[in-house]
Short mmCIF file of C-alpha atoms and ligand atoms in Angstrom, two decimals:
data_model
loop_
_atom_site.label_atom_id
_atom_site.label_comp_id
_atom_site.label_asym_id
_atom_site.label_seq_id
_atom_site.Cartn_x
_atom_site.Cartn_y
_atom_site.Cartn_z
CA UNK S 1159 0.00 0.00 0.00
CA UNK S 1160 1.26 3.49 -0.80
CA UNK S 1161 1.99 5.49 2.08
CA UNK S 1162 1.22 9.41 1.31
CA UNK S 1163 3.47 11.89 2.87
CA UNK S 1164 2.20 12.64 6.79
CA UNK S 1165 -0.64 15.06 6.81
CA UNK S 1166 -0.05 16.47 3.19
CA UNK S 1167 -3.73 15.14 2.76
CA UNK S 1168 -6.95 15.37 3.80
CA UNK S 1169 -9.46 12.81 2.91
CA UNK S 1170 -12.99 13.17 4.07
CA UNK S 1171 -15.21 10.31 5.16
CA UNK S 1172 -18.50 10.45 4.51
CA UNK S 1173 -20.62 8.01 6.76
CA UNK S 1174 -19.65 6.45 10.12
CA UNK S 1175 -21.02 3.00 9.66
CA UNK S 1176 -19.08 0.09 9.25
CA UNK S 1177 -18.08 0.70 5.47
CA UNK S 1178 -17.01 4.43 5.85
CA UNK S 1179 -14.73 3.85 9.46
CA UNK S 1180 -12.74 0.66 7.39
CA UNK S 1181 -12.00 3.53 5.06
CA UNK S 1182 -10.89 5.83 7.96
CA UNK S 1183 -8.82 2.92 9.37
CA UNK S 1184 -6.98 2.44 6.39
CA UNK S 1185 -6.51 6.13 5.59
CA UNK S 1186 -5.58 6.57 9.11
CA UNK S 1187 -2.81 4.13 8.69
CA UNK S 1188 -1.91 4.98 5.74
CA UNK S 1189 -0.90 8.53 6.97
CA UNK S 1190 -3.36 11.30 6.19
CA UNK S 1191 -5.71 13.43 8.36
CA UNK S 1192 -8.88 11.81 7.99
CA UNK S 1193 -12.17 13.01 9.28
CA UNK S 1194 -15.37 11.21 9.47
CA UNK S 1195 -18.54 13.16 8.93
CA UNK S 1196 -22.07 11.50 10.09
CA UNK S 1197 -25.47 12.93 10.02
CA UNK S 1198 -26.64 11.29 13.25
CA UNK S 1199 -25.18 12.33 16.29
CA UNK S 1200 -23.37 9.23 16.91
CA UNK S 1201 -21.70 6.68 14.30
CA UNK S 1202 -22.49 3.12 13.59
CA UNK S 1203 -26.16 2.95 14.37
CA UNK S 1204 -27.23 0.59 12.29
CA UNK S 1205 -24.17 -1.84 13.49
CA UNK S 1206 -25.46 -1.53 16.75
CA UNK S 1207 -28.84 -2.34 16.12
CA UNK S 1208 -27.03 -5.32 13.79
CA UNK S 1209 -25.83 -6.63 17.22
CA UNK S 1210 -29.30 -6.00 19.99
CA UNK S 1211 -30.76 -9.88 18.03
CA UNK S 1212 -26.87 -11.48 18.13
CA UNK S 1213 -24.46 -9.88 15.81
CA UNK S 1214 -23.42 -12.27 13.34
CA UNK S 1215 -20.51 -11.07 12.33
CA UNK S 1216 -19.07 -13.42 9.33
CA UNK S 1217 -19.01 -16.55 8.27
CA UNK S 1218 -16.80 -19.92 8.87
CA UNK S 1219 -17.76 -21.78 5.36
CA UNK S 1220 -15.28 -22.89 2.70
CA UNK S 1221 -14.21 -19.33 0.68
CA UNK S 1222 -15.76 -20.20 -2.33
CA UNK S 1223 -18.97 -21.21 -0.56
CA UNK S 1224 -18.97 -17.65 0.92
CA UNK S 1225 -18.22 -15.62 -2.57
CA UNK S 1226 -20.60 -17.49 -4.30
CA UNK S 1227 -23.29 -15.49 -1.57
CA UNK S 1228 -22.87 -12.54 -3.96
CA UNK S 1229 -24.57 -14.07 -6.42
CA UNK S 1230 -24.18 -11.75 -9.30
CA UNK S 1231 -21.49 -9.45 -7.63
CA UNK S 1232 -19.32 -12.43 -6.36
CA UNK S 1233 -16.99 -11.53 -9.40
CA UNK S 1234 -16.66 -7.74 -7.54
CA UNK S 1235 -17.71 -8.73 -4.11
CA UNK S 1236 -14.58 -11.32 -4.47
CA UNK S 1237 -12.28 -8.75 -5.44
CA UNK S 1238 -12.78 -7.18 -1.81
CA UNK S 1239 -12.83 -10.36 0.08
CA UNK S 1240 -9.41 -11.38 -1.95
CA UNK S 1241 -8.18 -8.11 0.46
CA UNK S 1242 -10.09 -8.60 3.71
CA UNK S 1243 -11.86 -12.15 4.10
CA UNK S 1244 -13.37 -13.95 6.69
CA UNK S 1245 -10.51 -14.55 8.61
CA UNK S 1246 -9.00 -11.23 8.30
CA UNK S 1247 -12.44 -10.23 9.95
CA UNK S 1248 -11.94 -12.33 12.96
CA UNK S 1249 -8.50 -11.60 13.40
CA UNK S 1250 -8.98 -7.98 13.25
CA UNK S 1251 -12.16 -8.27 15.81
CA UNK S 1252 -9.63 -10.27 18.01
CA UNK S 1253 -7.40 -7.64 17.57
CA UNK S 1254 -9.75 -5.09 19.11
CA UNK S 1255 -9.69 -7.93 22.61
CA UNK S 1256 -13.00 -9.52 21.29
CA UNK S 1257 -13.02 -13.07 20.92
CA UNK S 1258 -15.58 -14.39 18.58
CA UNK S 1259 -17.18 -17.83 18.29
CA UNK S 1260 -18.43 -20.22 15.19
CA UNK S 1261 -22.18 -21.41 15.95
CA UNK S 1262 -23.55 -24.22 14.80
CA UNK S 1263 -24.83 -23.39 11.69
CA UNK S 1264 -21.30 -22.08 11.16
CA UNK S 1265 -21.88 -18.05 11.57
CA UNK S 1266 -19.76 -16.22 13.26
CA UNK S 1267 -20.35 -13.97 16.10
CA UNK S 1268 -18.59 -11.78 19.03
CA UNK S 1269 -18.27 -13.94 22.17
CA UNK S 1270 -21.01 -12.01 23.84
CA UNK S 1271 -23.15 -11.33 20.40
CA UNK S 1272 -22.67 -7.92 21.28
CA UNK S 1273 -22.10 -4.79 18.76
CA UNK S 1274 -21.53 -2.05 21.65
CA UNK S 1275 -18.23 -3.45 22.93
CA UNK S 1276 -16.75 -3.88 19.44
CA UNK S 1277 -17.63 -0.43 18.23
CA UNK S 1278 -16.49 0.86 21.46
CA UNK S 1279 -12.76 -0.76 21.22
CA UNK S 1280 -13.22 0.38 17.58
CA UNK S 1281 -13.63 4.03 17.78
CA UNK S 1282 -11.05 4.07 20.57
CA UNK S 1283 -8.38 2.96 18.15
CA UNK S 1284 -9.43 5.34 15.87
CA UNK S 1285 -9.33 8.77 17.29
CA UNK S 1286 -5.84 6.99 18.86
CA UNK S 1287 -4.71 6.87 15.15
CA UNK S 1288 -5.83 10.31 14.52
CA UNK S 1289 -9.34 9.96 13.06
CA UNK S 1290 -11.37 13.27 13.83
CA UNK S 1291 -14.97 12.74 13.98
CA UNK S 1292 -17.92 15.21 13.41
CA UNK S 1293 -21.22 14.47 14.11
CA UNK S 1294 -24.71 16.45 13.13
CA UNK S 1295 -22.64 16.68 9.80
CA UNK S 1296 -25.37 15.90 7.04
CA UNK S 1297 -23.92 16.04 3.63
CA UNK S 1298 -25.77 17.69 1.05
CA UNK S 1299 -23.76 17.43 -2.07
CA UNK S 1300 -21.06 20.01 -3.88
CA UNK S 1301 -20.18 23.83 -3.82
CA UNK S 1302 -17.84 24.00 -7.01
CA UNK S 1303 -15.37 21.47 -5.56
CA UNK S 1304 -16.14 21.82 -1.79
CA UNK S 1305 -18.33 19.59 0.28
CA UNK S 1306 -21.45 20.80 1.61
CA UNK S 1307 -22.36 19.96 4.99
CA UNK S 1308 -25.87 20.77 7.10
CA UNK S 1309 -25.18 21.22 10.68
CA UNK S 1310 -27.08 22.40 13.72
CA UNK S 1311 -25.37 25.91 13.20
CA UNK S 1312 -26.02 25.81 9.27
CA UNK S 1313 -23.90 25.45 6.24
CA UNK S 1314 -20.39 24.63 6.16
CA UNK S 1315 -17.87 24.17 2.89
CA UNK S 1316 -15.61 21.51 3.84
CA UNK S 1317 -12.23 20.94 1.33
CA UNK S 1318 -11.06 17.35 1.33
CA UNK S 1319 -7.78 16.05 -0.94
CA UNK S 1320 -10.06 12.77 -1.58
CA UNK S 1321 -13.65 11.57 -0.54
CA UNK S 1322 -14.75 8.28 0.71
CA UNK S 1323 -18.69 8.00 0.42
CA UNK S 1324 -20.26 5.45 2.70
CA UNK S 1325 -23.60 6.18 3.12
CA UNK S 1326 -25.40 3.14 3.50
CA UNK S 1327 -28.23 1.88 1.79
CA UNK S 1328 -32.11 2.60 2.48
CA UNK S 1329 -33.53 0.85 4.53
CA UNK S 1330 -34.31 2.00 8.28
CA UNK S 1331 -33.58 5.57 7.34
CA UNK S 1332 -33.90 6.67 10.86
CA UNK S 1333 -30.60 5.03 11.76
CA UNK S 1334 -28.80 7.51 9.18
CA UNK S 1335 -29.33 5.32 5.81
CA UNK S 1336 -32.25 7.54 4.06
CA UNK S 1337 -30.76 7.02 0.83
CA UNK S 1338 -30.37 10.83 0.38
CA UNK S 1339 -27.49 10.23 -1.60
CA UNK S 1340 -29.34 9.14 -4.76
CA UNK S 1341 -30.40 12.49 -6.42
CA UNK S 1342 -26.87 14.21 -5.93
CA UNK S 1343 -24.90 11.25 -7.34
CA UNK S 1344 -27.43 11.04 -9.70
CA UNK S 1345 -27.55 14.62 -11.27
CA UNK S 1346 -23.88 14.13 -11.65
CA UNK S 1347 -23.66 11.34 -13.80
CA UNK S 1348 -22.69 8.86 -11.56
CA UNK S 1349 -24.55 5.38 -12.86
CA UNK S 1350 -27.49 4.25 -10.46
CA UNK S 1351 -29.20 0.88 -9.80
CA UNK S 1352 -32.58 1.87 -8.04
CA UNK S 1353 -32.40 1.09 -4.15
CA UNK S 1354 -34.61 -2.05 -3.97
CA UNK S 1355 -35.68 -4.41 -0.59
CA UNK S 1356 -33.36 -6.99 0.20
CA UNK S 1357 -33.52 -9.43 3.03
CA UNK S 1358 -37.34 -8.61 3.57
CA UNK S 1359 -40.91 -9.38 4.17
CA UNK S 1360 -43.34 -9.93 1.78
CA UNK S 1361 -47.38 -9.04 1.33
CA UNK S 1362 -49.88 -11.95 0.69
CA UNK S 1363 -52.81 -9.80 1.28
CA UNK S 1364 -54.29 -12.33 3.76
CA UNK S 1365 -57.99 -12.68 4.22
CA UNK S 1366 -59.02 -10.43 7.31
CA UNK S 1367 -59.70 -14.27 8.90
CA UNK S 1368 -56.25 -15.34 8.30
CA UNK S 1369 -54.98 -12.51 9.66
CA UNK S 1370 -56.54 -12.29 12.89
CA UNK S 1371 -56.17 -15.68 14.07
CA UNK S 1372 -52.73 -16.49 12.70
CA UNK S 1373 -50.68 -12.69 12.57
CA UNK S 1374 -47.36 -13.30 14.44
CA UNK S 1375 -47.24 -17.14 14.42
CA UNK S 1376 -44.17 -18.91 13.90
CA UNK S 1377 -43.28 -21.70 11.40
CA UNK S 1378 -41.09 -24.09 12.48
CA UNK S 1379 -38.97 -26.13 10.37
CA UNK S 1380 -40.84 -25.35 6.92
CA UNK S 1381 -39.23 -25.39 3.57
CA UNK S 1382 -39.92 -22.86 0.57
CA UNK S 1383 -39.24 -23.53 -2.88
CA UNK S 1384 -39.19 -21.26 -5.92
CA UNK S 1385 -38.39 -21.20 -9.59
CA UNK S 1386 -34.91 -19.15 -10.00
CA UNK S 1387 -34.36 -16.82 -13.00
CA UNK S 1388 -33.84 -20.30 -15.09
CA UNK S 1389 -37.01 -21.69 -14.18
CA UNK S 1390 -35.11 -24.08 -11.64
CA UNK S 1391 -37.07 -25.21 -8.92
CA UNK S 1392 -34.73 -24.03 -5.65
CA UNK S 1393 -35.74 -25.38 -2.35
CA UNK S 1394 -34.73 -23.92 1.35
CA UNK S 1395 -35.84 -25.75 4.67
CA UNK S 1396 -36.28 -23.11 7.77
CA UNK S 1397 -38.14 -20.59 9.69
CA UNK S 1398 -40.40 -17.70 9.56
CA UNK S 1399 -43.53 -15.59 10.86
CA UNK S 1400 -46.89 -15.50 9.40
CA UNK S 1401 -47.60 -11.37 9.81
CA UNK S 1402 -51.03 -9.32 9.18
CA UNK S 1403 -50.03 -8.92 5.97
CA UNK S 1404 -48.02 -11.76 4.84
CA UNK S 1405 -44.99 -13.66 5.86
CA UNK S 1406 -40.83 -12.91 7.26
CA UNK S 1407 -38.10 -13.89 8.81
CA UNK S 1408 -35.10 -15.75 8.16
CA UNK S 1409 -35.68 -18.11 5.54
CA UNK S 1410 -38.19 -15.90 4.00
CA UNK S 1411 -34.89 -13.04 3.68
CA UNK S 1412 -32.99 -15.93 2.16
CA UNK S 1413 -35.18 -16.34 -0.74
CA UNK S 1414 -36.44 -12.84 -1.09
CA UNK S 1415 -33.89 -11.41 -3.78
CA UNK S 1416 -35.36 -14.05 -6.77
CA UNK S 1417 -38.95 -13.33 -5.24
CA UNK S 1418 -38.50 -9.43 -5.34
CA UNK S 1419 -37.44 -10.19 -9.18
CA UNK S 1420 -39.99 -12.26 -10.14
CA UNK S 1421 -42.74 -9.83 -8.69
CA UNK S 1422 -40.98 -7.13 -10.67
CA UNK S 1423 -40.82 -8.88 -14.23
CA UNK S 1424 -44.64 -10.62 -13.62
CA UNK S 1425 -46.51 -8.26 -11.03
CA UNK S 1426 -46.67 -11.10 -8.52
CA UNK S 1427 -44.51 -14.45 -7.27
CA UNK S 1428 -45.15 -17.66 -6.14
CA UNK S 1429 -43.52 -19.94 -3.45
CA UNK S 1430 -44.49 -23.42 -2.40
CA UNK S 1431 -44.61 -24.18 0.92
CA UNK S 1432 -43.65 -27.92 2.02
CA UNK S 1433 -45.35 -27.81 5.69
CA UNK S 1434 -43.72 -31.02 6.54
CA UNK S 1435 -40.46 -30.89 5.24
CA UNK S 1436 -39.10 -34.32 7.14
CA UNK S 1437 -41.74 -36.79 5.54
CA UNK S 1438 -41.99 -37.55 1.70
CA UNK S 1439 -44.86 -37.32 -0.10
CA UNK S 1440 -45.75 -40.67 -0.13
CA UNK S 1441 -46.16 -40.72 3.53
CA UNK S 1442 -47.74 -37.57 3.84
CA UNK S 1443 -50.65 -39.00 0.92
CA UNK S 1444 -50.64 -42.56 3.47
CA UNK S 1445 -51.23 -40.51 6.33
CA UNK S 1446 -53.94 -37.93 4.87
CA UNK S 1447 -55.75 -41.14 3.02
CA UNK S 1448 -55.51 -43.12 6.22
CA UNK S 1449 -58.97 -43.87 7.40
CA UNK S 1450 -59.74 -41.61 9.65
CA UNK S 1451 -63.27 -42.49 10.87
CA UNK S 1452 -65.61 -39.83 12.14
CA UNK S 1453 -62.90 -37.34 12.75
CA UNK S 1454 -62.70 -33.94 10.84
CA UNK S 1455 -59.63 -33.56 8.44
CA UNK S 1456 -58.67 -31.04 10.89
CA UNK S 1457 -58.05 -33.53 13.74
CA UNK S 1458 -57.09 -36.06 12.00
CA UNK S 1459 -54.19 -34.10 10.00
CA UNK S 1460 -53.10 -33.07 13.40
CA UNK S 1461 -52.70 -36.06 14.59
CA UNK S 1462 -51.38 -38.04 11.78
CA UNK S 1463 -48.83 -35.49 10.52
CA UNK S 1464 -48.98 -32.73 13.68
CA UNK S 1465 -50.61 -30.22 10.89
CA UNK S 1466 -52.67 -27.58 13.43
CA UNK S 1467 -52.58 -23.70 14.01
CA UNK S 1468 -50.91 -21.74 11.64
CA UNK S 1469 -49.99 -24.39 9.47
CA UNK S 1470 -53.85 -26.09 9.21
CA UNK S 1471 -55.38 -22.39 8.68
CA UNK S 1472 -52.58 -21.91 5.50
CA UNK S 1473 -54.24 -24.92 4.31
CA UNK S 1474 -57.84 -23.44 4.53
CA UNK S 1475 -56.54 -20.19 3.23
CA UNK S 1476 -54.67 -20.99 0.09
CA UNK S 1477 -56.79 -24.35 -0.74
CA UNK S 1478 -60.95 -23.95 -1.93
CA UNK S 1479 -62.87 -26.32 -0.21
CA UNK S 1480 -62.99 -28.86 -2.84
CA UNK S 1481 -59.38 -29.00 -2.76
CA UNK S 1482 -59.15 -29.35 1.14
CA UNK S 1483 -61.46 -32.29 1.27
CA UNK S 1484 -60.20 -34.17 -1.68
CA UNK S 1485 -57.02 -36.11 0.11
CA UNK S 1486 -54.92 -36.25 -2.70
CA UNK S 1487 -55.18 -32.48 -3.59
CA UNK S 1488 -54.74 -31.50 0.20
CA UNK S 1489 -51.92 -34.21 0.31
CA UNK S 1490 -49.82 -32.79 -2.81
CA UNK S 1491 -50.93 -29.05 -1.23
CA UNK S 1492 -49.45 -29.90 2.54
CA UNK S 1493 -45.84 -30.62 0.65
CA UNK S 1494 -46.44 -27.98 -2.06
CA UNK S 1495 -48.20 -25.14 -0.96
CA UNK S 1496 -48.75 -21.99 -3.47
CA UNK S 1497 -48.19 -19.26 -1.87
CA UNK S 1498 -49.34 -16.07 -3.81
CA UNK S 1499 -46.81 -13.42 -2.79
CA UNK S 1500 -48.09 -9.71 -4.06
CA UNK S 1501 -45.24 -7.23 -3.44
CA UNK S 1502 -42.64 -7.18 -1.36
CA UNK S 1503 -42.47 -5.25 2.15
CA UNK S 1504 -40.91 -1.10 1.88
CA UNK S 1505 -37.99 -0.72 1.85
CA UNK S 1506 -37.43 1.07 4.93
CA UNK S 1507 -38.42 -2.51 6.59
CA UNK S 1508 -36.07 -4.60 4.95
CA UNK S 1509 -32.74 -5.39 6.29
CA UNK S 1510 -30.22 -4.26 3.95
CA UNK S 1511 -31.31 -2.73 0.65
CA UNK S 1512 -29.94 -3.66 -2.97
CA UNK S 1513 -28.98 -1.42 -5.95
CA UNK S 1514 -27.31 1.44 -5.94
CA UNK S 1515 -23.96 2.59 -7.38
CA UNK S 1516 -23.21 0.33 -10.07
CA UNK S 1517 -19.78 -1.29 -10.28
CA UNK S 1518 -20.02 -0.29 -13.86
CA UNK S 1519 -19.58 3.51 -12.50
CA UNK S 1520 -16.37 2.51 -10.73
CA UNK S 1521 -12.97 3.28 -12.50
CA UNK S 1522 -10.98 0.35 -13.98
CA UNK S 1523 -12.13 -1.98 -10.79
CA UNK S 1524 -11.32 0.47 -8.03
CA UNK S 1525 -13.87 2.24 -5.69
CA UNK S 1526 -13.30 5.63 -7.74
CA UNK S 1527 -16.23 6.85 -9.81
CA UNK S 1528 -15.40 7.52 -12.66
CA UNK S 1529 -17.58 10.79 -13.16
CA UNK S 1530 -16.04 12.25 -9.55
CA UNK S 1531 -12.31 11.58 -9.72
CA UNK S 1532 -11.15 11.60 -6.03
CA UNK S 1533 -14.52 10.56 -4.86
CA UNK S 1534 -14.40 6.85 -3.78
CA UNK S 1535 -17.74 4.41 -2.82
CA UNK S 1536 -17.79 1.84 -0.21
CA UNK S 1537 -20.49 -0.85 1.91
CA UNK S 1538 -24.51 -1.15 1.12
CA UNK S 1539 -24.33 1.62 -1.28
CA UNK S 1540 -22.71 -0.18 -3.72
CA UNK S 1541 -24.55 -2.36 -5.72
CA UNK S 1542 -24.44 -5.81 -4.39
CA UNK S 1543 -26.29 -7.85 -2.28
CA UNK S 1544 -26.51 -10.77 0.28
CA UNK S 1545 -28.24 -13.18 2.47
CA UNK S 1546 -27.72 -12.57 6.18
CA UNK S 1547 -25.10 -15.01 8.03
CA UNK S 1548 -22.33 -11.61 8.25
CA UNK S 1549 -22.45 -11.67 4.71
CA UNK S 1550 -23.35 -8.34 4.37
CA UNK S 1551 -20.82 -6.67 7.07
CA UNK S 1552 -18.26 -8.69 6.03
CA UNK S 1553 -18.89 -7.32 1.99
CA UNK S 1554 -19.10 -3.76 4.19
CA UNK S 1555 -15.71 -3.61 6.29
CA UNK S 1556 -14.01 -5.42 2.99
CA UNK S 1557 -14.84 -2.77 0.53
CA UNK S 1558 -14.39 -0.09 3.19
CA UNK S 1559 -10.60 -1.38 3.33
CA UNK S 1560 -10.56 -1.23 -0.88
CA UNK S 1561 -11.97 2.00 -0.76
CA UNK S 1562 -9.50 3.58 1.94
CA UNK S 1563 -6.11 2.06 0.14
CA UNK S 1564 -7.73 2.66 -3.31
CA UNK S 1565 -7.85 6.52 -2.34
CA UNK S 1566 -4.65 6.44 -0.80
CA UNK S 1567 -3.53 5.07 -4.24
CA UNK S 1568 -5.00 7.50 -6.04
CA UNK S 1569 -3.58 10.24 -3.80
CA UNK S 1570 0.16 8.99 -3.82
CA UNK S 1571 -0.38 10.05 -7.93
CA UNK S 1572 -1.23 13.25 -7.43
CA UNK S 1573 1.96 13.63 -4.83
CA UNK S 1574 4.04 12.41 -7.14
CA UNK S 1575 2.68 14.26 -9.99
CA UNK S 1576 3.13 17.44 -8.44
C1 FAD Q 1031 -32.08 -5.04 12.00
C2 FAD Q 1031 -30.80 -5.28 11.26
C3 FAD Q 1031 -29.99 -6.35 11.62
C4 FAD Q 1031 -28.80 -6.62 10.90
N1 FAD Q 1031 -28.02 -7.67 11.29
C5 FAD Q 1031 -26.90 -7.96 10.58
C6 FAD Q 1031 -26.07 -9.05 10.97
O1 FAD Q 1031 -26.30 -9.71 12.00
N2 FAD Q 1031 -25.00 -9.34 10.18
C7 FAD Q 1031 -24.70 -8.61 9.05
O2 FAD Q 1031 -23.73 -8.94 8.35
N3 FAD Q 1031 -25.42 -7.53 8.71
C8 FAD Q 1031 -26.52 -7.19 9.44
N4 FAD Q 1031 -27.27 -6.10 9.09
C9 FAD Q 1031 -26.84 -5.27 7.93
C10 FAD Q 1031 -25.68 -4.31 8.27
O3 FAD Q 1031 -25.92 -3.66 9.50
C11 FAD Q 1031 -25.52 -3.29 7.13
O4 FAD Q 1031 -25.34 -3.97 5.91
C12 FAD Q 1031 -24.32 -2.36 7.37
O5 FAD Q 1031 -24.49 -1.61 8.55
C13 FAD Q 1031 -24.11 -1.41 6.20
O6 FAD Q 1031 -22.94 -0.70 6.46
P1 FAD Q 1031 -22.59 0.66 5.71
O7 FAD Q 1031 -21.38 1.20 6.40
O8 FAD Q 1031 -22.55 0.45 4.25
O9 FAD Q 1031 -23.84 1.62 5.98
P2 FAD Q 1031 -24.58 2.05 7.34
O10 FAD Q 1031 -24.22 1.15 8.46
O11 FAD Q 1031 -26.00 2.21 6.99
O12 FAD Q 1031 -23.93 3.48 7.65
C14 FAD Q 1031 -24.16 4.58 6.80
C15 FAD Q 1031 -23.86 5.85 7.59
O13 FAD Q 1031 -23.95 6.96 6.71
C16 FAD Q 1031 -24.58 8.03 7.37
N5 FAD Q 1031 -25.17 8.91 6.35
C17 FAD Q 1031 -26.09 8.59 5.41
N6 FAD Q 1031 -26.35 9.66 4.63
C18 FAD Q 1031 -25.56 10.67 5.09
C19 FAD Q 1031 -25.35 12.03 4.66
N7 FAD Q 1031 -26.00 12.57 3.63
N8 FAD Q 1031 -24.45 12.76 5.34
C20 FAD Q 1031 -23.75 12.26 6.38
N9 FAD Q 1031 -23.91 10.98 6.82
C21 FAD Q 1031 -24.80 10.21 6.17
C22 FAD Q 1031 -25.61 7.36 8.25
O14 FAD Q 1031 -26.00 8.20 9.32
C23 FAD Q 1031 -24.87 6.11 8.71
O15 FAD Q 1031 -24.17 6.33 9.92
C24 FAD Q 1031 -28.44 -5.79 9.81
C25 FAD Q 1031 -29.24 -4.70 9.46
C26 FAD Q 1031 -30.41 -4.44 10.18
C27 FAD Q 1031 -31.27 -3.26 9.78
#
């Protein structure tokens, strides 16, 4: 890495969430004066909130296993990781005096799934190194070459050698990521995917029935499938939550990027449901066909395949009548479902948000944009997107790091050019 003369430049980060204080770590090191602007009135809010459920930090699986969660970006996502991968992750948390653990399903997480600690230790280091920070600091785009910046006692210009933008995505804009950003990248040329949901709910438009009875019920150990952009059938055993309006949670996140596109290119998606996931279809026809005496369907799917609550009133919600009482329909609908999803939840909701800067705006593979020379990109703002299971911070602190050496890169040319 090129090391700039000391304090010769100033490089101005823009966003204190993970992405944007990777930058400022590497900047730091690499000998400017950095300074880290935020809008909020403290940094990293969305990290923390990342860590109140368990923060799940990275991931232990092979490498390739992990790229290959970028889906379409794991070309770009991997050119990051190739400089900051999981491992670096953990040994740099370890090297804040947090020791992290792998779970069982092989995430990673800080040894008390805590965020607070690790941004703590974090920030320390920082403002050891140098880092300045400046809160109430809401960027609001360009005064000839200056930066302009809202705060509580109006305008200021700020002058920076270099720029690192990291301003998240947009979703829960009242943790800093509003998405602001779009319109003044936009107006100057810089290429935009629209921000889009990622890692979110979904509406069903439930009858008012449904709704009341089953809102907020869990399903255990369910598996979706879906047809993929190559009309694949792709299948996923977990959990989520029935809501008012349709379904979430953790398995329905995992599936929701090819959902989202299929609503988008035919107005609406389907996904099958298998509501008993451990027994084949064979057994599940035996068991529904079973004789079953003067017992309802009801009780006797409950107590031939444990189908009751939330599960039995899917049946009666998705199936006609006819359907429900003709066993080999309702047997072929208990490991197939259709569920008719409608749209998927805003995007203030969702967990992380996809679209954004497109890598095709970046110069020749660095963070640069090419229409801002000196103005580098980093995290959720880019456009990429994952599955939860750290994915998404890891992608976050890894192109924070590009960003941060690719502007002190870019900076050590103009030193030596002048
Ligand atoms: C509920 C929840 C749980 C999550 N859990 C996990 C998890 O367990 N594991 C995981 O990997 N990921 C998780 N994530 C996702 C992860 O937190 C984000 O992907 C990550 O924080 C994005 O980092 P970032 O630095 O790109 O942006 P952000 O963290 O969003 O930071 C952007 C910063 O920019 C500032 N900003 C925005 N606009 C301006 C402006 N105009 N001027 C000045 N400042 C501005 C904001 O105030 C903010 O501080 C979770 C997200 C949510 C919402």
């Amino acid at each position: 890495m090129s090391q700039p003369s000391p304090s010769v430049f100033r490089v101005a980060v823009i966003g204190g969430g993970p992405a944007g204080l990777m930058a400022a770590e590497v900047l730091a090191a690499g000998g400017v004066q950095v300074d880290v602007y935020d809008a909020m009135a403290s940094v990293g809010r969305k990290f923390l909130l990342a860590g109140k459920g368990g923060m799940n930090i990275t991931h232990s699986e092979p490498h390739a296993d992990f790229v290959r969660r970028y889906g379409a970006r794991q070309e770009e996502v991997g050119r990051w990781l190739a400089g900051f991968d999981p491992d670096a992750v953990r040994a740099w948390i370890h090297a804040l005096g947090i020791d992290t653990f792998v779970g069982s399903s092989g995430r990673v997480f800080p040894t008390d799934m805590k965020a607070a600690p690790l941004l703590r230790a974090w920030l320390h280091r920082l403002r050891d190194s140098g880092v300045r920070f400046h809160m109430r600091h809401r960027w609001t785009g360009w005064e000839e070459d200056a930066l302009r910046m809202a705060t509580l006692e109006g305008e200021v210009l700020v002058a920076a050698d270099a720029v690192v933008l990291a301003l998240g995505g947009g979703s829960w804009a009242r943790l800093g990521s509003d998405g602001a950003w779009v319109p003044l990248l936009a107006a100057r040329g810089v290429e935009l995917a629209p921000l889009a949901p990622s890692n979110c709910g979904f509406d069903a438009d439930w009858s008012e029935h449904f709704s009341s009875r089953h809102a907020g019920a869990p399903l255990t150990t369910v598996a979706i499938a879906y047809r993929d952009a190559e009309g694949k059938l792709v299948r996923r055993k977990g959990q989520f939550v029935v809501t008012a309006t349709g379904i979430e949670g953790s398995l329905v996140y995992a599936v929701s990027a090819p959902l989202r596109e299929q609503i988008a290119r035919d107005g609406v998606a389907t996904a099958w449901l298998d509501l008993a996931p451990d027994h084949s279809a064979e057994r599940v026809l035996a068991e529904v066909t079973h004789p079953r005496g003067s017992r309802s369907m009801s009780s006797h799917l409950q107590s031939r395949l444990g189908i009751k609550g939330v599960k039995a009133g899917l049946l009666h919600e998705c199936l006609s009548k006819q359907a429900f009482a003709d066993p080999a329909r309702l047997a072929a609908a208990i490991k197939a479902l259709p569920l008719r999803l409608v749209r998927a939840r805003p995007i203030d909701e969702a967990i992380s948000s996809a679209g954004g800067v497109r890598f095709g705006a970046l110069d020749g593979g660095t963070a640069m944009l090419r229409a801002l020379p000196g103005v580098f990109v980093a995290g959720e703002m880019v456009d990429w997107e994952a599955p939860t299971g750290g994915y998404l911070l890891t992608a976050c602190f890894a192109s924070g790091r590009a960003a941060g050496r690719d502007a002190l890169d870019w900076l050590e040319t103009r030193r030596q050019g002048t």
